[in-house]
Amino acid sequence: MAESAGERATAVASALAADGVDLIRVLFPDLLGIPRGKEIPVRLLPEVAERGLSFCRGVYYTSARGENIAAPTALAAGLPDVVARPILDTVTRLPWADGLAWCVAEVSEPGGSPAVEDPRAALRRVLEHFSAEGLSPVVGPELEFFLLEEADGAFRRYGHGLGNVYTTGLKGDPRGLLPHFLRGLTGMGLDIVGGNHEFGSGQFEINLGHTGALAASDACFGFKLGVRELAATQGLHATFMGKPFNDDGGSGFHLHLSITDGAGANLFDDPDGPHGLSELALSAVAGILAHAPALTALLAPTINAYRRLQPDTLAPFLVDWGLDNRCALVRIPPERGGGARLEVRLGDAAANPYLGAAAVLAAAYLGISEKLRPGDPLIGYGYDPAKAGTLPGDLGAAVDALVADTALTELLGPGLVEAFAAVKRFEVAEFARYVTDWEFREYAYHL
């Protein structure tokens, strides 16, 4: 007889209690990727695994600053409940917090069907299409972030200093915090494969291992949680905002993607194919390029993200691909064989990792199923609009492109796309009414 969720949860709770854990955080991502949830006593885990935890559906329709956003399924419907159930395979300790563990939850309707707004369920829907074809996407995420110190009510960059890209040690990290992050994140059970100081002052990149797309997205969700909390233990704030400073580069969320068969063989490699790539790989590239305008909304999901997607930034500006070319939207790293893969460089570090992965995989699937082929790869400089079309220039245009992309929307889920668009159009409208510092500085004295 199959083990019930309650029975499995009882075993997990017993193991946690034996390890000195008495509380567990049950967390799920909202549409912005912000962790939402509750802390519960470990003794209640079996009960919660069976019945779930109820939350107001309006949590999906709340801005980053807490404003309520009108939506037919939320405020207009009387703010009904959704139910979050812990995914027991994701339960791990938080090594910096005594007696505390955490886990990812998936969110459903009270009747049990997946909530249309749940980003993790959207990724699972996309993965079902690959599974039906005997294909298994493998994802390797790279995330950048800034560490900030609070001073006089404002944030300043930790370890301020130029030219520390690809360095480790005290030069760009005067308090030696990178090992603190690497050890803490590894203690969470994350597959950390390396880290270094990045281009910006106080900016770091930490890489996660390549694994199945769902596990990789769970790892990203936990990674961002862990980085913020580990920073807080040191009196610092970590931000994944795409471009927090005018005079520094932005923070990216790069996704490395390959596809394996049932035996684990890399299907992107073909020594006899163009550039050593298989038809499957080239079709995946073509699908990502074909749906790039819509992908931009989910991978660059803030007003701020479009400050990063500019010429000469090492972030993409055009809809193009290239062989080991970091100017391109899709870069093909030089490894072949088991290491053959593509790297999507469009992502902003603020992106919801589940929605980012779901969008990229949906576009790749459409390219594969339609047997699309990309044009010639980019050679050299990647910011000449004569060579390729440009990406949407702002969040509003990107959201319009997402809504108009019916094929991608069908794979992701029309309800999810509708919810995401409502939240983001609220953001665009709010920004349109806001007087920025630049406007005041530019006009107030002279006009």
Coordinates of C-alpha atoms in Angstrom, one line a residue:
M1 CA 0.0 0.0 0.0
A2 CA 1.3 3.5 -0.9
E3 CA 2.5 5.6 1.9
S4 CA 0.1 8.6 2.6
A5 CA 1.2 12.2 2.8
G6 CA 0.5 12.1 6.5
E7 CA 2.6 9.0 7.0
R8 CA 5.5 10.4 5.1
A9 CA 5.2 13.7 7.0
T10 CA 5.2 11.8 10.3
A11 CA 8.5 10.2 9.4
V12 CA 10.0 13.6 8.3
A13 CA 8.7 15.2 11.5
S14 CA 10.2 12.5 13.7
A15 CA 13.6 12.9 11.9
L16 CA 13.5 16.7 12.4
A17 CA 12.6 16.4 16.0
A18 CA 15.4 13.9 16.6
D19 CA 17.8 16.5 15.0
G20 CA 16.6 19.3 17.4
V21 CA 14.2 21.0 15.0
D22 CA 10.9 22.1 16.5
L23 CA 9.7 24.7 13.9
I24 CA 9.4 24.6 10.1
R25 CA 8.7 27.4 7.6
V26 CA 6.2 26.4 4.9
L27 CA 6.9 28.8 2.0
F28 CA 5.6 29.4 -1.5
P29 CA 6.5 32.0 -4.1
D30 CA 4.0 34.7 -5.1
L31 CA 4.0 36.0 -8.7
L32 CA 6.9 38.3 -7.8
G33 CA 8.9 35.5 -6.4
I34 CA 8.5 36.8 -2.8
P35 CA 8.4 33.9 -0.3
R36 CA 5.0 33.8 1.5
G37 CA 4.0 31.3 4.1
K38 CA 3.9 30.4 7.8
E39 CA 6.1 28.9 10.5
I40 CA 4.5 25.9 12.2
P41 CA 5.5 23.5 15.0
V42 CA 7.1 20.4 13.5
R43 CA 4.6 18.3 15.4
L44 CA 1.9 19.7 13.1
L45 CA 3.6 18.7 9.9
P46 CA 1.6 15.5 9.4
E47 CA -1.7 17.3 9.8
V48 CA -0.6 20.2 7.5
A49 CA 0.6 17.8 4.8
E50 CA -2.9 16.3 4.7
R51 CA -5.1 19.4 4.9
G52 CA -2.7 22.2 3.9
L53 CA -2.5 25.8 5.2
S54 CA -5.1 28.3 4.1
F55 CA -4.1 31.7 2.7
C56 CA -6.0 34.6 1.2
R57 CA -5.8 34.4 -2.6
G58 CA -5.1 38.2 -2.5
V59 CA -1.5 37.4 -1.6
Y60 CA -1.0 36.9 -5.4
Y61 CA -2.4 40.3 -6.1
T62 CA -0.3 42.3 -3.7
S63 CA 2.4 44.7 -4.9
A64 CA 5.9 44.6 -3.5
R65 CA 5.0 47.5 -1.2
G66 CA 1.7 45.9 -0.1
E67 CA -1.0 47.6 -2.3
N68 CA -4.0 45.5 -3.2
I69 CA -4.4 44.9 -6.9
A70 CA -7.9 44.4 -8.4
A71 CA -8.4 41.1 -10.1
P72 CA -11.6 39.1 -10.9
T73 CA -10.4 36.1 -8.9
A74 CA -9.3 38.0 -5.8
L75 CA -10.9 41.2 -4.4
A76 CA -13.8 41.0 -6.8
A77 CA -14.5 37.5 -5.7
G78 CA -14.4 38.3 -2.0
L79 CA -10.8 37.3 -1.4
P80 CA -11.3 33.5 -1.2
D81 CA -8.8 31.0 0.1
V82 CA -6.1 29.0 -1.5
V83 CA -4.4 26.1 0.2
A84 CA -0.6 25.5 0.5
R85 CA 0.7 22.0 1.1
P86 CA 4.3 21.3 2.0
I87 CA 6.5 19.3 -0.5
L88 CA 8.2 16.9 1.9
D89 CA 11.1 16.2 -0.5
T90 CA 12.2 19.8 0.0
V91 CA 12.4 19.9 3.8
T92 CA 15.8 21.0 5.0
R93 CA 17.4 22.7 8.0
L94 CA 18.2 26.4 8.1
P95 CA 21.8 26.1 9.5
W96 CA 21.9 29.7 10.8
A97 CA 18.7 29.4 12.8
D98 CA 18.6 27.0 15.7
G99 CA 15.7 24.5 15.6
L100 CA 14.3 25.8 12.3
A101 CA 13.7 24.0 9.0
W102 CA 12.0 25.1 5.8
C103 CA 10.3 23.6 2.8
V104 CA 8.6 24.7 -0.5
A105 CA 4.9 24.4 -0.8
E106 CA 2.6 24.1 -3.8
V107 CA -0.7 26.0 -3.8
S108 CA -4.1 24.6 -4.8
E109 CA -7.7 25.5 -4.8
P110 CA -9.6 24.2 -1.8
G111 CA -10.9 21.4 -3.9
G112 CA -7.4 20.2 -4.8
S113 CA -6.7 21.4 -8.3
P114 CA -3.6 23.6 -8.8
A115 CA -4.2 27.3 -8.2
V116 CA -3.9 29.1 -11.5
E117 CA -1.5 31.7 -10.0
D118 CA 1.0 29.2 -8.6
P119 CA 4.3 29.6 -10.4
R120 CA 5.6 26.2 -9.4
A121 CA 2.5 24.5 -10.8
A122 CA 3.0 26.5 -14.1
L123 CA 6.5 25.0 -14.4
R124 CA 5.2 21.5 -13.8
R125 CA 2.7 22.0 -16.5
V126 CA 5.4 22.9 -19.0
L127 CA 7.5 20.0 -17.9
E128 CA 4.7 17.6 -18.5
H129 CA 5.0 18.4 -22.3
F130 CA 8.7 17.4 -22.2
S131 CA 8.0 14.3 -20.2
A132 CA 5.4 13.1 -22.8
E133 CA 8.1 13.2 -25.4
G134 CA 10.6 11.4 -23.2
L135 CA 12.7 14.5 -22.7
S136 CA 14.1 15.9 -19.4
P137 CA 15.3 19.5 -19.3
V138 CA 18.4 20.1 -17.1
V139 CA 18.9 23.6 -15.8
G140 CA 21.9 25.3 -14.2
P141 CA 21.2 28.8 -12.7
E142 CA 23.6 31.6 -12.1
L143 CA 22.5 34.5 -9.9
E144 CA 24.1 37.8 -9.1
F145 CA 23.3 40.1 -6.2
F146 CA 24.5 43.2 -4.3
L147 CA 25.3 43.3 -0.6
L148 CA 24.4 46.7 0.9
E149 CA 25.2 48.4 4.2
E150 CA 22.6 50.8 5.8
A151 CA 24.0 54.2 6.7
D152 CA 22.0 57.3 7.6
G153 CA 18.8 55.8 6.5
A154 CA 20.1 54.9 3.1
F155 CA 21.9 51.9 1.5
R156 CA 25.5 52.0 0.3
R157 CA 27.5 49.3 -1.4
Y158 CA 29.4 46.9 0.9
G159 CA 33.1 46.8 0.2
H160 CA 32.9 49.7 -2.2
G161 CA 35.7 49.5 -4.8
L162 CA 36.2 49.2 -8.5
G163 CA 37.8 46.4 -10.6
N164 CA 37.2 43.4 -8.4
V165 CA 35.5 41.2 -10.9
Y166 CA 36.4 37.5 -10.6
T167 CA 38.3 38.1 -7.4
T168 CA 38.0 36.3 -4.0
G169 CA 39.4 37.1 -0.6
L170 CA 39.5 40.4 1.3
K171 CA 40.3 42.8 -1.5
G172 CA 36.7 43.2 -2.7
D173 CA 35.1 41.4 0.3
P174 CA 36.8 43.1 3.3
R175 CA 34.9 41.1 5.9
G176 CA 35.5 37.8 4.2
L177 CA 31.7 37.1 3.8
L178 CA 31.7 34.9 0.7
P179 CA 32.8 31.8 2.6
H180 CA 30.0 32.5 5.1
F181 CA 27.5 32.5 2.2
L182 CA 28.9 29.4 0.5
R183 CA 28.9 27.4 3.8
G184 CA 25.5 28.6 4.8
L185 CA 23.9 27.8 1.5
T186 CA 25.6 24.4 1.3
G187 CA 24.2 23.8 4.8
M188 CA 20.7 24.3 3.4
G189 CA 21.3 21.3 1.1
L190 CA 21.9 23.4 -2.0
D191 CA 24.4 22.2 -4.6
I192 CA 26.7 25.2 -4.6
V193 CA 29.5 24.9 -7.2
G194 CA 31.3 28.2 -6.7
G195 CA 31.2 31.9 -6.1
N196 CA 33.1 35.1 -6.7
H197 CA 33.0 38.9 -6.6
E198 CA 31.4 40.3 -9.7
F199 CA 31.8 43.5 -11.7
G200 CA 29.9 45.9 -9.3
S201 CA 31.1 47.1 -5.9
G202 CA 29.7 44.7 -3.4
Q203 CA 28.3 42.5 -6.1
F204 CA 28.7 38.7 -6.0
E205 CA 27.7 35.7 -8.1
I206 CA 27.1 32.2 -6.7
N207 CA 26.5 29.3 -9.1
L208 CA 24.2 26.4 -8.5
G209 CA 24.7 22.9 -10.0
H210 CA 22.9 21.6 -13.0
T211 CA 19.8 19.5 -12.2
G212 CA 16.2 18.9 -13.3
A213 CA 14.3 22.1 -14.0
L214 CA 11.9 21.7 -11.0
A215 CA 14.6 21.0 -8.5
A216 CA 16.8 23.8 -9.9
S217 CA 13.9 26.3 -9.5
D218 CA 13.3 25.1 -5.9
A219 CA 17.0 25.6 -5.3
C220 CA 16.9 29.2 -6.7
F221 CA 13.9 30.0 -4.5
G222 CA 15.8 28.7 -1.5
F223 CA 19.0 30.4 -2.6
K224 CA 17.5 33.8 -2.7
L225 CA 15.9 33.2 0.7
G226 CA 19.2 32.0 2.1
V227 CA 21.3 34.9 0.7
R228 CA 18.9 37.5 2.2
E229 CA 18.9 35.8 5.6
L230 CA 22.7 35.2 5.7
A231 CA 23.2 38.8 4.8
A232 CA 20.9 39.9 7.6
T233 CA 22.9 37.8 10.1
Q234 CA 25.8 40.1 9.2
G235 CA 23.9 43.3 9.5
L236 CA 23.7 43.7 5.7
H237 CA 20.9 43.7 3.1
A238 CA 21.1 41.6 -0.1
T239 CA 19.2 42.8 -3.1
F240 CA 18.5 40.9 -6.4
M241 CA 17.2 44.1 -8.0
G242 CA 18.3 44.1 -11.6
K243 CA 20.1 47.5 -11.7
P244 CA 20.1 49.3 -8.3
F245 CA 22.8 51.8 -9.2
N246 CA 23.3 54.2 -12.2
D247 CA 27.1 53.9 -12.1
D248 CA 27.3 50.1 -11.8
G249 CA 26.3 47.1 -13.9
G250 CA 23.2 45.1 -13.2
S251 CA 22.6 41.7 -11.7
G252 CA 21.6 38.8 -14.0
F253 CA 19.8 35.5 -13.7
H254 CA 21.4 33.3 -16.3
L255 CA 19.9 30.0 -17.1
H256 CA 22.0 27.2 -18.6
L257 CA 19.8 24.6 -20.4
S258 CA 20.3 21.2 -21.8
I259 CA 17.9 18.3 -22.5
T260 CA 18.5 14.6 -21.8
D261 CA 16.8 11.4 -22.8
G262 CA 15.6 8.7 -20.5
A263 CA 19.1 7.3 -20.2
G264 CA 20.6 10.7 -19.2
A265 CA 22.4 11.3 -22.5
N266 CA 22.7 15.0 -23.6
L267 CA 20.6 15.5 -26.6
F268 CA 22.0 18.9 -27.5
D269 CA 25.4 17.4 -28.6
D270 CA 26.0 16.2 -32.1
P271 CA 29.6 16.1 -33.4
D272 CA 28.3 16.1 -37.0
G273 CA 25.8 18.9 -36.6
P274 CA 26.3 22.6 -37.2
H275 CA 28.7 24.0 -34.6
G276 CA 28.6 20.5 -32.9
L277 CA 24.9 21.0 -32.0
S278 CA 21.9 18.8 -32.6
E279 CA 18.8 19.7 -34.5
L280 CA 17.0 19.6 -31.1
A281 CA 19.4 22.2 -29.7
L282 CA 19.1 24.5 -32.7
S283 CA 15.3 24.2 -32.5
A284 CA 15.4 25.1 -28.8
V285 CA 17.5 28.2 -29.6
A286 CA 15.1 29.2 -32.4
G287 CA 12.0 28.8 -30.1
I288 CA 13.6 31.0 -27.4
L289 CA 14.4 33.7 -30.0
A290 CA 10.9 33.4 -31.6
H291 CA 9.2 34.1 -28.3
A292 CA 11.9 36.4 -26.8
P293 CA 9.6 39.5 -26.6
A294 CA 7.1 37.6 -24.5
L295 CA 9.9 36.0 -22.4
T296 CA 11.1 39.4 -21.5
A297 CA 8.1 40.1 -19.4
L298 CA 8.8 37.1 -17.2
L299 CA 12.6 37.3 -17.2
A300 CA 12.8 41.1 -16.8
P301 CA 9.7 41.6 -14.7
T302 CA 10.2 45.0 -13.2
I303 CA 10.3 48.7 -14.3
N304 CA 13.9 48.7 -13.2
A305 CA 14.9 45.7 -15.3
Y306 CA 15.0 47.7 -18.5
R307 CA 17.8 49.9 -17.2
R308 CA 19.9 46.8 -17.4
L309 CA 18.9 45.7 -20.9
Q310 CA 20.8 48.4 -22.7
P311 CA 23.6 48.4 -25.3
D312 CA 27.2 47.7 -24.1
T313 CA 26.1 46.2 -20.8
L314 CA 26.9 42.5 -21.2
A315 CA 23.2 42.1 -20.9
P316 CA 21.2 41.4 -24.1
F317 CA 19.6 44.1 -26.1
L318 CA 18.8 42.3 -29.4
V319 CA 17.0 39.0 -30.2
D320 CA 20.1 37.0 -31.2
W321 CA 22.3 34.0 -30.4
G322 CA 26.0 33.5 -30.6
L323 CA 28.8 30.9 -30.1
D324 CA 30.5 31.8 -26.8
N325 CA 29.4 35.4 -27.3
R326 CA 28.3 37.2 -24.0
C327 CA 26.7 40.0 -26.0
A328 CA 24.0 37.6 -27.3
L329 CA 20.6 36.8 -25.7
V330 CA 21.4 33.1 -26.2
R331 CA 25.0 32.1 -25.8
I332 CA 26.3 28.7 -26.7
P333 CA 29.2 27.9 -24.3
P334 CA 32.2 26.1 -25.9
E335 CA 31.7 22.7 -24.2
R336 CA 30.3 19.9 -26.2
G337 CA 29.6 16.2 -25.4
G338 CA 27.9 15.9 -22.0
G339 CA 28.5 19.7 -21.4
A340 CA 26.6 20.9 -24.5
R341 CA 24.1 23.5 -23.5
L342 CA 22.7 26.9 -24.2
E343 CA 22.8 29.9 -21.8
V344 CA 19.9 32.3 -21.8
R345 CA 21.3 35.7 -20.6
L346 CA 18.0 37.7 -20.7
G347 CA 17.1 37.1 -17.1
D348 CA 17.1 39.8 -14.4
A349 CA 18.1 38.6 -10.9
A350 CA 14.7 39.8 -9.6
A351 CA 12.8 37.3 -11.8
N352 CA 10.7 34.6 -10.2
P353 CA 12.8 31.5 -10.8
Y354 CA 9.8 29.3 -11.5
L355 CA 8.3 31.6 -14.0
G356 CA 11.7 32.3 -15.6
A357 CA 12.4 28.6 -16.1
A358 CA 8.8 27.9 -17.2
A359 CA 8.9 30.6 -19.8
V360 CA 12.3 29.6 -21.3
L361 CA 11.3 25.9 -21.4
A362 CA 7.9 26.7 -22.9
A363 CA 9.6 28.7 -25.7
A364 CA 12.2 25.9 -26.2
Y365 CA 9.5 23.3 -26.4
L366 CA 7.6 25.3 -29.0
G367 CA 10.7 25.6 -31.1
I368 CA 11.4 21.9 -30.8
S369 CA 7.8 20.9 -31.6
E370 CA 7.7 23.2 -34.6
K371 CA 11.2 22.2 -35.8
L372 CA 12.3 25.8 -36.0
R373 CA 15.8 26.8 -37.0
P374 CA 17.6 30.0 -35.9
G375 CA 19.4 32.3 -38.3
D376 CA 23.1 32.7 -38.4
P377 CA 24.8 33.2 -35.1
L378 CA 26.0 36.6 -34.0
I379 CA 29.7 37.4 -34.9
G380 CA 31.5 40.0 -32.7
Y381 CA 29.7 43.1 -31.4
G382 CA 26.2 42.4 -30.3
Y383 CA 24.5 45.7 -30.0
D384 CA 24.0 46.8 -33.6
P385 CA 20.2 46.9 -34.3
A386 CA 20.9 46.4 -37.9
K387 CA 21.9 42.8 -37.1
A388 CA 18.7 41.7 -35.2
G389 CA 15.4 42.9 -33.8
T390 CA 15.4 44.6 -30.4
L391 CA 13.8 43.4 -27.2
P392 CA 10.9 45.3 -25.7
G393 CA 12.1 48.5 -24.2
D394 CA 10.0 48.7 -21.1
L395 CA 7.8 46.5 -18.9
G396 CA 4.5 47.6 -20.4
A397 CA 5.6 46.6 -23.9
A398 CA 6.9 43.3 -22.6
V399 CA 3.7 42.5 -20.9
D400 CA 1.7 43.3 -24.1
A401 CA 4.0 40.9 -26.0
L402 CA 3.4 38.2 -23.4
V403 CA -0.4 38.5 -23.5
A404 CA -0.3 38.5 -27.4
D405 CA 1.8 35.3 -27.5
T406 CA -1.0 32.8 -27.4
A407 CA 1.1 29.7 -27.9
L408 CA 3.3 30.5 -25.0
T409 CA 0.4 31.6 -22.9
E410 CA -1.4 28.3 -23.5
L411 CA 1.6 26.3 -22.2
L412 CA 2.1 28.5 -19.2
G413 CA -1.6 28.7 -18.4
P414 CA -3.9 31.5 -19.4
G415 CA -5.0 32.1 -15.8
L416 CA -1.4 32.5 -14.7
V417 CA -0.6 34.9 -17.6
E418 CA -3.7 36.9 -16.8
A419 CA -2.8 37.2 -13.2
F420 CA 0.8 38.1 -13.9
A421 CA -0.3 40.8 -16.4
A422 CA -2.7 42.3 -13.9
V423 CA 0.0 42.7 -11.3
K424 CA 2.6 44.1 -13.7
R425 CA 0.1 46.5 -15.4
F426 CA -0.6 47.9 -11.9
E427 CA 3.1 48.4 -11.4
V428 CA 3.4 50.2 -14.8
A429 CA 0.5 52.5 -13.9
E430 CA 1.9 53.3 -10.5
F431 CA 5.2 54.2 -12.0
A432 CA 3.6 56.5 -14.6
R433 CA 2.2 58.6 -11.8
Y434 CA 5.5 58.8 -9.8
V435 CA 7.8 61.8 -9.8
T436 CA 11.3 60.5 -10.0
D437 CA 14.5 62.0 -8.6
W438 CA 15.8 62.4 -12.2
E439 CA 12.7 64.5 -13.2
F440 CA 13.1 66.8 -10.2
R441 CA 16.9 67.3 -10.8
E442 CA 16.4 67.9 -14.5
Y443 CA 13.5 70.3 -14.4
A444 CA 12.8 71.9 -11.1
Y445 CA 15.6 74.5 -11.1
H446 CA 15.3 75.6 -14.8
L447 CA 11.6 75.3 -15.5

